[in-house]
Amino acid sequence: MLIDPQRLRRIFALALPIIMAMMSQSLLNLVDVAMVGQLGDAPLAAVGISSFTLFTLQSLVLGLSTGVQTIAARRKGEGKLDQTAIILNGGLLLALLSAPLLSLLLITSAPWLMPLLSSDPAVVAVAIPYFQVRAAAALFLCFNYCFRGYWNAVDLSRLYMWTLLLIHGVNILLNYMLIFGKLGAPQMGATGAGLASSIALGVGTCCYFWLAKKHATRAGFLQKLPARKELHLLVRQSIPTGITQMSVMAGNVALYWIIGRVGTAELAAASVLLNITTVAILPGFGLAIGCATLVGQSLGRNDPDDAQRWVRESLLIGVLALGLLGSPMWLLPDPLLAIFIQTEQTRELARLPMQIIGITVILEGIKRVYQHALLGAGDPRRPMQIQLSTQWLLFIPVAAVTGLQLGLGLLGIWIVQELYRLLQALLFRALWRRGRWRRITL
């Protein structure tokens, strides 16, 4: 066997709950899209562009998740089990100081920000209230991401999974009630979908605190704050990752803007395609997050060769899983698209890009495993540099020229996007193989 059975079980025990939790998140996004899609193209486009914009502007503080995971995993590998949750306390404190100010800024900026992102008045009218009600829950979102990083770092990813399933169950029920005015609730349309998401995040935060009191008190949860040096380390690990995530999401917003200039039908199709892509890459993404923990724990034990082996094994599993998951997208695109898109013309626009996603989804998985291996080793700066340079100096300008000036539309933009993913995968692989991560201390 290519992978030792014991190591295979170790990977799956850590990664499968992460994959299932993230799958539930993306499936919830697709349920949102499917429910809002019943209202027409304009609400569908509004929810898509608002969601990506919101997540982009929140991404800097969401880097706390990776910072908490990297440091907590290293402490666990070092055998300092009574200190792993101290860095979680620091992450929660930083979230408490930053997230309310972020919510205020986002809510007040929505009336002038949304018109910049869409020229369609019908889209803007729906996007503003949806954006504002989602922005009000920034603190809950930041808390939840800090807990996610901690559970993944200390091999309790199943707690993350079960809490996320609870969040999504609440969200789906509230979506049904608030979008369509069911079970005595007011009919709020797309704004109801945003309110449902915000309430569900609050429920999740309460659940995470309860679980942490039960499972992490002996590890230092709410016992004391990290020392100033450790808090600075958390900031140094979190900010580059937050900038990287912000770049990814800002690039998606820019992509929405470019596609929106092509047409509203293309924008609606892109919203569905990006959500489907998110589902398709989940095995690779979950394995990547698990790989970051395994790398961090191996380096905590001062065993970089073991970290290298975990990366190879995660890549092998990811390639096989993503190849299987992508096959229905290029074999049966029409039935999948019909679930989310009601208009025949919009489905036609999305068909070939959907098939491209099914064929090339493996590239995204490979890229993420190498990227998160570097993050788990405590090297967030160089992945950030690759992300910023390839996205803003290459992908976005070339996508704009391809889609708008050359007139190749949504299909041309999608081909450029997959070439960009290939380049990133090769660059992250080169960084990992160079081996400078072996000498990083935290």
Short mmCIF file of C-alpha atoms in Angstrom, two decimals:
data_model
loop_
_atom_site.label_atom_id
_atom_site.label_comp_id
_atom_site.label_asym_id
_atom_site.label_seq_id
_atom_site.Cartn_x
_atom_site.Cartn_y
_atom_site.Cartn_z
CA MET A 1 0.00 0.00 0.00
CA LEU A 2 1.27 3.49 -0.83
CA ILE A 3 0.18 4.84 2.56
CA ASP A 4 0.61 3.01 5.83
CA PRO A 5 -2.87 2.08 7.16
CA GLN A 6 -2.21 3.72 10.53
CA ARG A 7 -1.18 6.98 8.87
CA LEU A 8 -4.16 6.76 6.54
CA ARG A 9 -6.48 6.48 9.55
CA ARG A 10 -4.73 9.45 11.15
CA ILE A 11 -5.29 11.61 8.05
CA PHE A 12 -8.93 10.62 7.76
CA ALA A 13 -9.63 11.03 11.48
CA LEU A 14 -8.46 14.62 11.26
CA ALA A 15 -9.54 15.56 7.73
CA LEU A 16 -12.93 13.86 7.34
CA PRO A 17 -14.73 15.92 10.02
CA ILE A 18 -13.21 19.06 8.47
CA ILE A 19 -14.34 17.99 5.00
CA MET A 20 -17.83 17.12 6.22
CA ALA A 21 -18.12 20.40 8.11
CA MET A 22 -16.98 22.40 5.11
CA MET A 23 -19.20 20.35 2.84
CA SER A 24 -22.15 21.28 5.02
CA GLN A 25 -21.09 24.94 4.77
CA SER A 26 -20.94 24.85 1.00
CA LEU A 27 -24.12 22.84 0.70
CA LEU A 28 -25.79 25.47 2.86
CA ASN A 29 -24.50 28.12 0.48
CA LEU A 30 -26.00 26.15 -2.39
CA VAL A 31 -29.30 25.85 -0.51
CA ASP A 32 -29.23 29.64 -0.07
CA VAL A 33 -28.56 30.04 -3.77
CA ALA A 34 -31.32 27.60 -4.69
CA MET A 35 -33.85 29.30 -2.39
CA VAL A 36 -32.94 32.83 -3.42
CA GLY A 37 -32.76 31.68 -7.05
CA GLN A 38 -36.54 31.15 -6.91
CA LEU A 39 -36.83 34.96 -6.61
CA GLY A 40 -35.08 35.63 -9.95
CA ASP A 41 -31.71 36.61 -11.40
CA ALA A 42 -31.41 40.00 -9.67
CA PRO A 43 -31.73 38.67 -6.07
CA LEU A 44 -29.45 35.76 -6.99
CA ALA A 45 -26.78 38.12 -8.30
CA ALA A 46 -27.23 40.44 -5.28
CA VAL A 47 -26.69 37.67 -2.74
CA GLY A 48 -23.64 36.42 -4.63
CA ILE A 49 -21.89 39.76 -4.92
CA SER A 50 -22.81 40.78 -1.36
CA SER A 51 -21.55 37.53 0.17
CA PHE A 52 -18.19 37.65 -1.57
CA THR A 53 -17.72 41.34 -0.79
CA LEU A 54 -18.59 40.82 2.87
CA PHE A 55 -16.25 37.90 3.30
CA THR A 56 -13.49 39.84 1.58
CA LEU A 57 -13.77 42.76 3.97
CA GLN A 58 -13.87 40.42 6.98
CA SER A 59 -10.94 38.28 5.83
CA LEU A 60 -8.17 40.17 7.60
CA VAL A 61 -9.50 39.21 11.04
CA LEU A 62 -10.41 35.71 9.86
CA GLY A 63 -6.70 35.03 9.48
CA LEU A 64 -6.87 34.48 13.25
CA SER A 65 -8.15 30.98 12.54
CA THR A 66 -4.93 29.92 10.83
CA GLY A 67 -2.81 31.74 13.40
CA VAL A 68 -4.51 29.93 16.29
CA GLN A 69 -4.26 26.58 14.48
CA THR A 70 -0.57 26.95 13.62
CA ILE A 71 0.54 27.86 17.14
CA ALA A 72 -1.78 25.47 18.99
CA ALA A 73 -0.67 22.54 16.77
CA ARG A 74 2.99 23.38 17.41
CA ARG A 75 2.38 23.46 21.18
CA LYS A 76 0.59 20.11 21.02
CA GLY A 77 3.52 18.61 19.11
CA GLU A 78 5.86 19.98 21.77
CA GLY A 79 3.83 18.18 24.44
CA LYS A 80 2.62 21.40 26.11
CA LEU A 81 -0.99 20.23 26.33
CA ASP A 82 -1.86 22.59 29.18
CA GLN A 83 -0.99 25.61 26.98
CA THR A 84 -2.75 24.87 23.69
CA ALA A 85 -5.89 26.90 24.48
CA ILE A 86 -4.03 29.97 25.74
CA ILE A 87 -3.47 31.10 22.16
CA LEU A 88 -7.23 30.60 21.56
CA ASN A 89 -7.88 33.09 24.35
CA GLY A 90 -5.67 35.57 22.54
CA GLY A 91 -7.53 35.04 19.28
CA LEU A 92 -10.90 35.61 20.94
CA LEU A 93 -9.60 38.82 22.54
CA LEU A 94 -8.33 40.18 19.22
CA ALA A 95 -11.68 39.30 17.62
CA LEU A 96 -13.56 41.09 20.39
CA LEU A 97 -11.49 44.23 19.89
CA SER A 98 -11.73 44.34 16.08
CA ALA A 99 -14.99 42.75 14.89
CA PRO A 100 -17.54 45.27 16.31
CA LEU A 101 -15.68 48.16 14.67
CA LEU A 102 -15.62 46.20 11.42
CA SER A 103 -19.40 45.65 11.60
CA LEU A 104 -20.03 49.35 12.10
CA LEU A 105 -17.81 50.26 9.16
CA LEU A 106 -19.45 47.72 6.84
CA ILE A 107 -23.03 48.64 7.76
CA THR A 108 -22.49 52.36 7.21
CA SER A 109 -20.57 51.86 3.95
CA ALA A 110 -23.11 49.56 2.27
CA PRO A 111 -25.23 52.30 0.55
CA TRP A 112 -22.28 53.62 -1.45
CA LEU A 113 -20.32 50.37 -1.78
CA MET A 114 -22.98 48.22 -3.46
CA PRO A 115 -23.57 50.62 -6.40
CA LEU A 116 -19.84 50.45 -7.13
CA LEU A 117 -20.09 46.70 -7.56
CA SER A 118 -23.20 46.52 -9.74
CA SER A 119 -24.74 48.94 -12.22
CA ASP A 120 -28.13 47.17 -12.09
CA PRO A 121 -30.51 49.08 -9.74
CA ALA A 122 -32.52 45.92 -9.05
CA VAL A 123 -29.39 44.12 -7.84
CA VAL A 124 -28.29 47.07 -5.67
CA ALA A 125 -31.72 47.41 -4.02
CA VAL A 126 -31.52 43.81 -2.77
CA ALA A 127 -27.80 43.79 -2.02
CA ILE A 128 -27.73 46.70 0.48
CA PRO A 129 -30.03 45.29 3.22
CA TYR A 130 -28.69 41.75 2.73
CA PHE A 131 -25.11 43.02 3.15
CA GLN A 132 -25.97 45.05 6.26
CA VAL A 133 -27.74 42.28 8.14
CA ARG A 134 -24.90 39.86 7.42
CA ALA A 135 -22.27 42.43 8.48
CA ALA A 136 -23.91 42.80 11.89
CA ALA A 137 -22.75 39.26 12.80
CA ALA A 138 -19.01 39.84 12.21
CA LEU A 139 -18.13 39.16 15.86
CA PHE A 140 -19.88 35.78 15.82
CA LEU A 141 -18.08 34.88 12.59
CA CYS A 142 -14.65 35.81 13.99
CA PHE A 143 -15.24 33.90 17.23
CA ASN A 144 -16.32 30.84 15.28
CA TYR A 145 -13.21 30.90 13.09
CA CYS A 146 -10.93 31.13 16.14
CA PHE A 147 -12.62 28.05 17.60
CA ARG A 148 -12.34 26.28 14.25
CA GLY A 149 -8.58 26.80 14.19
CA TYR A 150 -8.23 25.50 17.73
CA TRP A 151 -10.34 22.35 17.30
CA ASN A 152 -8.48 21.46 14.11
CA ALA A 153 -5.10 21.98 15.82
CA VAL A 154 -5.76 19.66 18.76
CA ASP A 155 -7.40 16.78 16.87
CA LEU A 156 -10.95 17.70 17.88
CA SER A 157 -12.19 18.61 14.42
CA ARG A 158 -15.31 16.54 15.07
CA LEU A 159 -16.50 19.28 17.47
CA TYR A 160 -16.15 21.81 14.67
CA MET A 161 -18.14 19.50 12.40
CA TRP A 162 -21.04 18.93 14.80
CA THR A 163 -21.32 22.61 15.67
CA LEU A 164 -21.33 23.60 12.03
CA LEU A 165 -24.07 21.07 11.32
CA LEU A 166 -26.12 22.67 14.09
CA ILE A 167 -25.50 26.12 12.61
CA HIS A 168 -26.62 24.96 9.20
CA GLY A 169 -29.72 23.22 10.47
CA VAL A 170 -30.80 26.44 12.16
CA ASN A 171 -29.91 28.44 9.06
CA ILE A 172 -31.91 26.29 6.65
CA LEU A 173 -34.99 26.40 8.88
CA LEU A 174 -34.76 30.17 9.25
CA ASN A 175 -34.15 30.55 5.52
CA TYR A 176 -37.40 28.75 4.80
CA MET A 177 -39.24 30.90 7.31
CA LEU A 178 -37.78 34.32 6.54
CA ILE A 179 -37.30 34.18 2.76
CA PHE A 180 -40.78 32.93 1.97
CA GLY A 181 -42.74 34.00 5.09
CA LYS A 182 -43.46 30.50 6.37
CA LEU A 183 -44.47 29.30 9.87
CA GLY A 184 -45.70 32.75 10.88
CA ALA A 185 -42.47 34.61 10.02
CA PRO A 186 -42.44 37.76 7.86
CA GLN A 187 -41.67 37.34 4.15
CA MET A 188 -38.31 39.14 3.77
CA GLY A 189 -36.93 37.70 0.54
CA ALA A 190 -33.15 37.82 0.16
CA THR A 191 -32.78 39.92 3.32
CA GLY A 192 -34.36 37.04 5.25
CA ALA A 193 -31.57 34.77 4.02
CA GLY A 194 -29.01 37.18 5.45
CA LEU A 195 -30.80 37.44 8.79
CA ALA A 196 -31.06 33.66 9.01
CA SER A 197 -27.29 33.32 8.52
CA SER A 198 -26.52 35.91 11.20
CA ILE A 199 -28.79 34.31 13.81
CA ALA A 200 -27.35 30.86 13.07
CA LEU A 201 -23.80 32.16 13.59
CA GLY A 202 -24.81 33.44 17.03
CA VAL A 203 -26.18 30.02 17.93
CA GLY A 204 -22.88 28.48 16.84
CA THR A 205 -20.85 30.86 18.99
CA CYS A 206 -22.82 29.88 22.10
CA CYS A 207 -22.25 26.21 21.29
CA TYR A 208 -18.50 26.70 20.80
CA PHE A 209 -18.08 28.41 24.17
CA TRP A 210 -19.95 25.59 25.89
CA LEU A 211 -17.80 22.95 24.18
CA ALA A 212 -14.60 24.81 25.01
CA LYS A 213 -15.50 24.98 28.70
CA LYS A 214 -16.04 21.23 28.60
CA HIS A 215 -13.03 20.15 26.51
CA ALA A 216 -10.40 22.89 26.76
CA THR A 217 -10.45 24.20 30.35
CA ARG A 218 -7.45 22.01 31.27
CA ALA A 219 -5.65 23.39 28.22
CA GLY A 220 -6.02 26.94 29.58
CA PHE A 221 -9.31 28.10 28.03
CA LEU A 222 -10.36 31.39 29.68
CA GLN A 223 -7.72 30.81 32.37
CA LYS A 224 -5.17 33.39 31.23
CA LEU A 225 -4.12 35.45 28.22
CA PRO A 226 -0.99 34.66 26.21
CA ALA A 227 2.18 36.58 27.03
CA ARG A 228 2.90 39.64 24.92
CA LYS A 229 5.49 37.74 22.88
CA GLU A 230 2.99 34.97 22.12
CA LEU A 231 0.30 37.51 21.22
CA HIS A 232 2.69 39.21 18.81
CA LEU A 233 3.45 35.81 17.28
CA LEU A 234 -0.27 35.25 16.78
CA VAL A 235 -0.59 38.60 15.02
CA ARG A 236 2.44 37.85 12.81
CA GLN A 237 1.00 34.48 11.82
CA SER A 238 -2.54 35.79 11.30
CA ILE A 239 -2.06 39.00 9.33
CA PRO A 240 -0.32 37.52 6.24
CA THR A 241 -2.94 34.77 6.11
CA GLY A 242 -5.70 37.34 6.51
CA ILE A 243 -4.22 39.41 3.70
CA THR A 244 -3.97 36.29 1.55
CA GLN A 245 -7.62 35.43 2.20
CA MET A 246 -8.61 39.03 1.59
CA SER A 247 -6.77 38.93 -1.72
CA VAL A 248 -8.59 35.74 -2.74
CA MET A 249 -11.97 37.19 -1.89
CA ALA A 250 -11.19 40.63 -3.33
CA GLY A 251 -10.19 38.86 -6.51
CA ASN A 252 -13.57 37.13 -6.55
CA VAL A 253 -15.30 40.49 -6.08
CA ALA A 254 -13.23 41.92 -8.92
CA LEU A 255 -14.16 38.87 -10.97
CA TYR A 256 -17.84 39.50 -10.19
CA TRP A 257 -17.37 43.12 -11.27
CA ILE A 258 -15.79 42.07 -14.58
CA ILE A 259 -18.46 39.45 -15.26
CA GLY A 260 -21.18 41.90 -14.21
CA ARG A 261 -19.99 44.23 -16.99
CA VAL A 262 -20.48 41.36 -19.42
CA GLY A 263 -24.12 40.92 -18.32
CA THR A 264 -26.50 40.14 -15.45
CA ALA A 265 -27.18 36.61 -16.75
CA GLU A 266 -23.44 35.95 -16.79
CA LEU A 267 -23.18 37.30 -13.23
CA ALA A 268 -25.97 35.00 -12.05
CA ALA A 269 -24.29 32.04 -13.75
CA ALA A 270 -20.93 32.93 -12.16
CA SER A 271 -22.53 33.07 -8.70
CA VAL A 272 -23.73 29.50 -9.11
CA LEU A 273 -20.44 28.31 -10.62
CA LEU A 274 -18.34 29.76 -7.81
CA ASN A 275 -20.54 28.13 -5.19
CA ILE A 276 -20.34 24.79 -7.00
CA THR A 277 -16.56 25.18 -7.26
CA THR A 278 -16.43 25.70 -3.49
CA VAL A 279 -18.16 22.35 -2.99
CA ALA A 280 -15.93 20.61 -5.53
CA ILE A 281 -12.66 21.58 -3.85
CA LEU A 282 -13.73 20.60 -0.34
CA PRO A 283 -11.84 17.28 -0.10
CA GLY A 284 -8.66 19.06 -1.10
CA PHE A 285 -9.35 22.00 1.21
CA GLY A 286 -10.19 19.76 4.17
CA LEU A 287 -7.09 17.65 3.60
CA ALA A 288 -5.05 20.85 3.35
CA ILE A 289 -6.30 22.14 6.71
CA GLY A 290 -5.67 18.75 8.28
CA CYS A 291 -2.23 18.66 6.67
CA ALA A 292 -1.39 22.02 8.29
CA THR A 293 -2.09 20.48 11.71
CA LEU A 294 -0.02 17.37 10.95
CA VAL A 295 2.89 19.47 9.70
CA GLY A 296 2.74 21.73 12.77
CA GLN A 297 2.64 18.83 15.20
CA SER A 298 5.52 17.09 13.41
CA LEU A 299 7.67 20.20 13.60
CA GLY A 300 6.74 20.57 17.27
CA ARG A 301 8.29 17.10 17.71
CA ASN A 302 11.30 18.32 15.68
CA ASP A 303 10.60 15.81 12.87
CA PRO A 304 10.52 17.67 9.52
CA ASP A 305 10.84 14.42 7.53
CA ASP A 306 7.52 13.29 9.00
CA ALA A 307 5.98 16.61 7.97
CA GLN A 308 7.21 16.03 4.41
CA ARG A 309 5.65 12.59 4.38
CA TRP A 310 2.27 13.91 5.59
CA VAL A 311 2.22 16.34 2.67
CA ARG A 312 2.92 13.61 0.10
CA GLU A 313 0.20 11.38 1.52
CA SER A 314 -2.35 14.22 1.71
CA LEU A 315 -1.67 15.07 -1.94
CA LEU A 316 -2.21 11.49 -3.07
CA ILE A 317 -5.53 11.20 -1.27
CA GLY A 318 -6.63 14.63 -2.49
CA VAL A 319 -5.92 13.92 -6.16
CA LEU A 320 -7.94 10.70 -6.05
CA ALA A 321 -10.87 12.26 -4.20
CA LEU A 322 -11.08 15.38 -6.35
CA GLY A 323 -10.84 13.38 -9.56
CA LEU A 324 -13.88 11.35 -8.52
CA LEU A 325 -15.84 14.35 -7.28
CA GLY A 326 -15.19 16.38 -10.41
CA SER A 327 -16.35 13.73 -12.88
CA PRO A 328 -20.14 14.44 -12.64
CA MET A 329 -19.49 18.10 -13.40
CA TRP A 330 -18.03 17.42 -16.82
CA LEU A 331 -20.19 14.37 -17.55
CA LEU A 332 -23.59 15.70 -16.37
CA PRO A 333 -23.46 19.52 -16.22
CA ASP A 334 -27.06 20.19 -17.26
CA PRO A 335 -28.87 18.32 -14.45
CA LEU A 336 -26.63 19.98 -11.86
CA LEU A 337 -27.14 23.46 -13.24
CA ALA A 338 -30.91 23.00 -13.52
CA ILE A 339 -31.10 22.75 -9.72
CA PHE A 340 -29.90 26.33 -9.30
CA ILE A 341 -30.62 28.18 -12.54
CA GLN A 342 -34.15 28.51 -13.86
CA THR A 343 -33.38 30.36 -17.11
CA GLU A 344 -32.28 28.31 -20.13
CA GLN A 345 -30.05 31.10 -21.47
CA THR A 346 -28.21 31.37 -18.14
CA ARG A 347 -27.74 27.59 -17.98
CA GLU A 348 -26.25 27.63 -21.48
CA LEU A 349 -23.72 30.26 -20.40
CA ALA A 350 -22.68 28.13 -17.40
CA ARG A 351 -22.42 24.73 -19.15
CA LEU A 352 -18.84 24.80 -20.52
CA PRO A 353 -17.37 26.57 -17.46
CA MET A 354 -18.98 23.86 -15.31
CA GLN A 355 -17.27 21.15 -17.38
CA ILE A 356 -13.95 22.96 -17.04
CA ILE A 357 -14.38 22.99 -13.25
CA GLY A 358 -14.93 19.23 -13.23
CA ILE A 359 -11.74 18.58 -15.19
CA THR A 360 -9.40 21.05 -13.44
CA VAL A 361 -10.61 20.91 -9.83
CA ILE A 362 -7.57 18.77 -8.95
CA LEU A 363 -5.33 21.82 -9.48
CA GLU A 364 -7.04 23.72 -6.68
CA GLY A 365 -6.62 20.80 -4.29
CA ILE A 366 -2.89 20.46 -5.02
CA LYS A 367 -2.41 24.20 -4.58
CA ARG A 368 -4.17 24.26 -1.24
CA VAL A 369 -2.29 21.30 0.24
CA TYR A 370 1.08 22.91 -0.48
CA GLN A 371 -0.15 26.33 0.66
CA HIS A 372 -1.52 25.05 3.99
CA ALA A 373 1.56 22.91 4.59
CA LEU A 374 3.59 26.12 4.48
CA LEU A 375 1.10 27.82 6.82
CA GLY A 376 1.24 24.90 9.25
CA ALA A 377 5.03 25.20 9.26
CA GLY A 378 4.70 28.86 10.30
CA ASP A 379 5.51 30.44 6.92
CA PRO A 380 2.52 32.64 5.94
CA ARG A 381 4.52 35.49 4.35
CA ARG A 382 5.76 33.83 1.16
CA PRO A 383 2.37 32.27 0.27
CA MET A 384 0.93 35.76 0.71
CA GLN A 385 3.47 37.16 -1.75
CA ILE A 386 2.60 34.52 -4.35
CA GLN A 387 -1.12 35.13 -3.92
CA LEU A 388 -0.89 38.90 -4.28
CA SER A 389 1.48 38.91 -7.24
CA THR A 390 -0.18 36.22 -9.34
CA GLN A 391 -3.69 37.46 -8.69
CA TRP A 392 -3.32 41.20 -9.18
CA LEU A 393 -0.47 41.37 -11.67
CA LEU A 394 -1.65 38.50 -13.87
CA PHE A 395 -5.09 36.98 -13.35
CA ILE A 396 -7.34 40.00 -12.84
CA PRO A 397 -5.85 42.12 -15.68
CA VAL A 398 -5.83 39.19 -18.12
CA ALA A 399 -9.39 38.19 -17.15
CA ALA A 400 -10.60 41.76 -17.75
CA VAL A 401 -8.96 41.93 -21.18
CA THR A 402 -10.20 38.46 -22.11
CA GLY A 403 -13.79 38.95 -21.00
CA LEU A 404 -14.37 42.59 -21.92
CA GLN A 405 -11.99 43.81 -24.59
CA LEU A 406 -11.57 40.54 -26.49
CA GLY A 407 -15.27 39.74 -26.03
CA LEU A 408 -14.72 36.11 -24.99
CA GLY A 409 -17.19 36.48 -22.12
CA LEU A 410 -17.68 34.08 -19.24
CA LEU A 411 -16.01 31.12 -20.95
CA GLY A 412 -12.84 33.03 -21.75
CA ILE A 413 -12.62 34.33 -18.19
CA TRP A 414 -13.02 30.82 -16.79
CA ILE A 415 -10.20 29.43 -18.94
CA VAL A 416 -7.89 32.21 -17.73
CA GLN A 417 -8.83 31.36 -14.13
CA GLU A 418 -7.80 27.72 -14.48
CA LEU A 419 -4.44 28.67 -15.99
CA TYR A 420 -3.91 30.98 -13.03
CA ARG A 421 -4.63 28.11 -10.61
CA LEU A 422 -2.07 25.94 -12.40
CA LEU A 423 0.59 28.62 -12.00
CA GLN A 424 -0.13 29.00 -8.28
CA ALA A 425 0.05 25.24 -7.71
CA LEU A 426 3.48 25.11 -9.34
CA LEU A 427 4.79 28.05 -7.31
CA PHE A 428 3.57 26.71 -3.95
CA ARG A 429 5.09 23.33 -4.78
CA ALA A 430 8.43 24.99 -5.55
CA LEU A 431 8.39 26.81 -2.20
CA TRP A 432 7.69 23.63 -0.28
CA ARG A 433 10.38 21.63 -2.08
CA ARG A 434 12.95 24.34 -1.36
CA GLY A 435 12.66 23.36 2.32
CA ARG A 436 13.20 26.66 4.14
CA TRP A 437 10.17 25.84 6.31
CA ARG A 438 12.27 23.21 8.14
CA ARG A 439 14.16 25.94 10.03
CA ILE A 440 11.16 27.96 11.30
CA THR A 441 10.70 28.13 15.07
CA LEU A 442 7.57 29.36 16.85
#
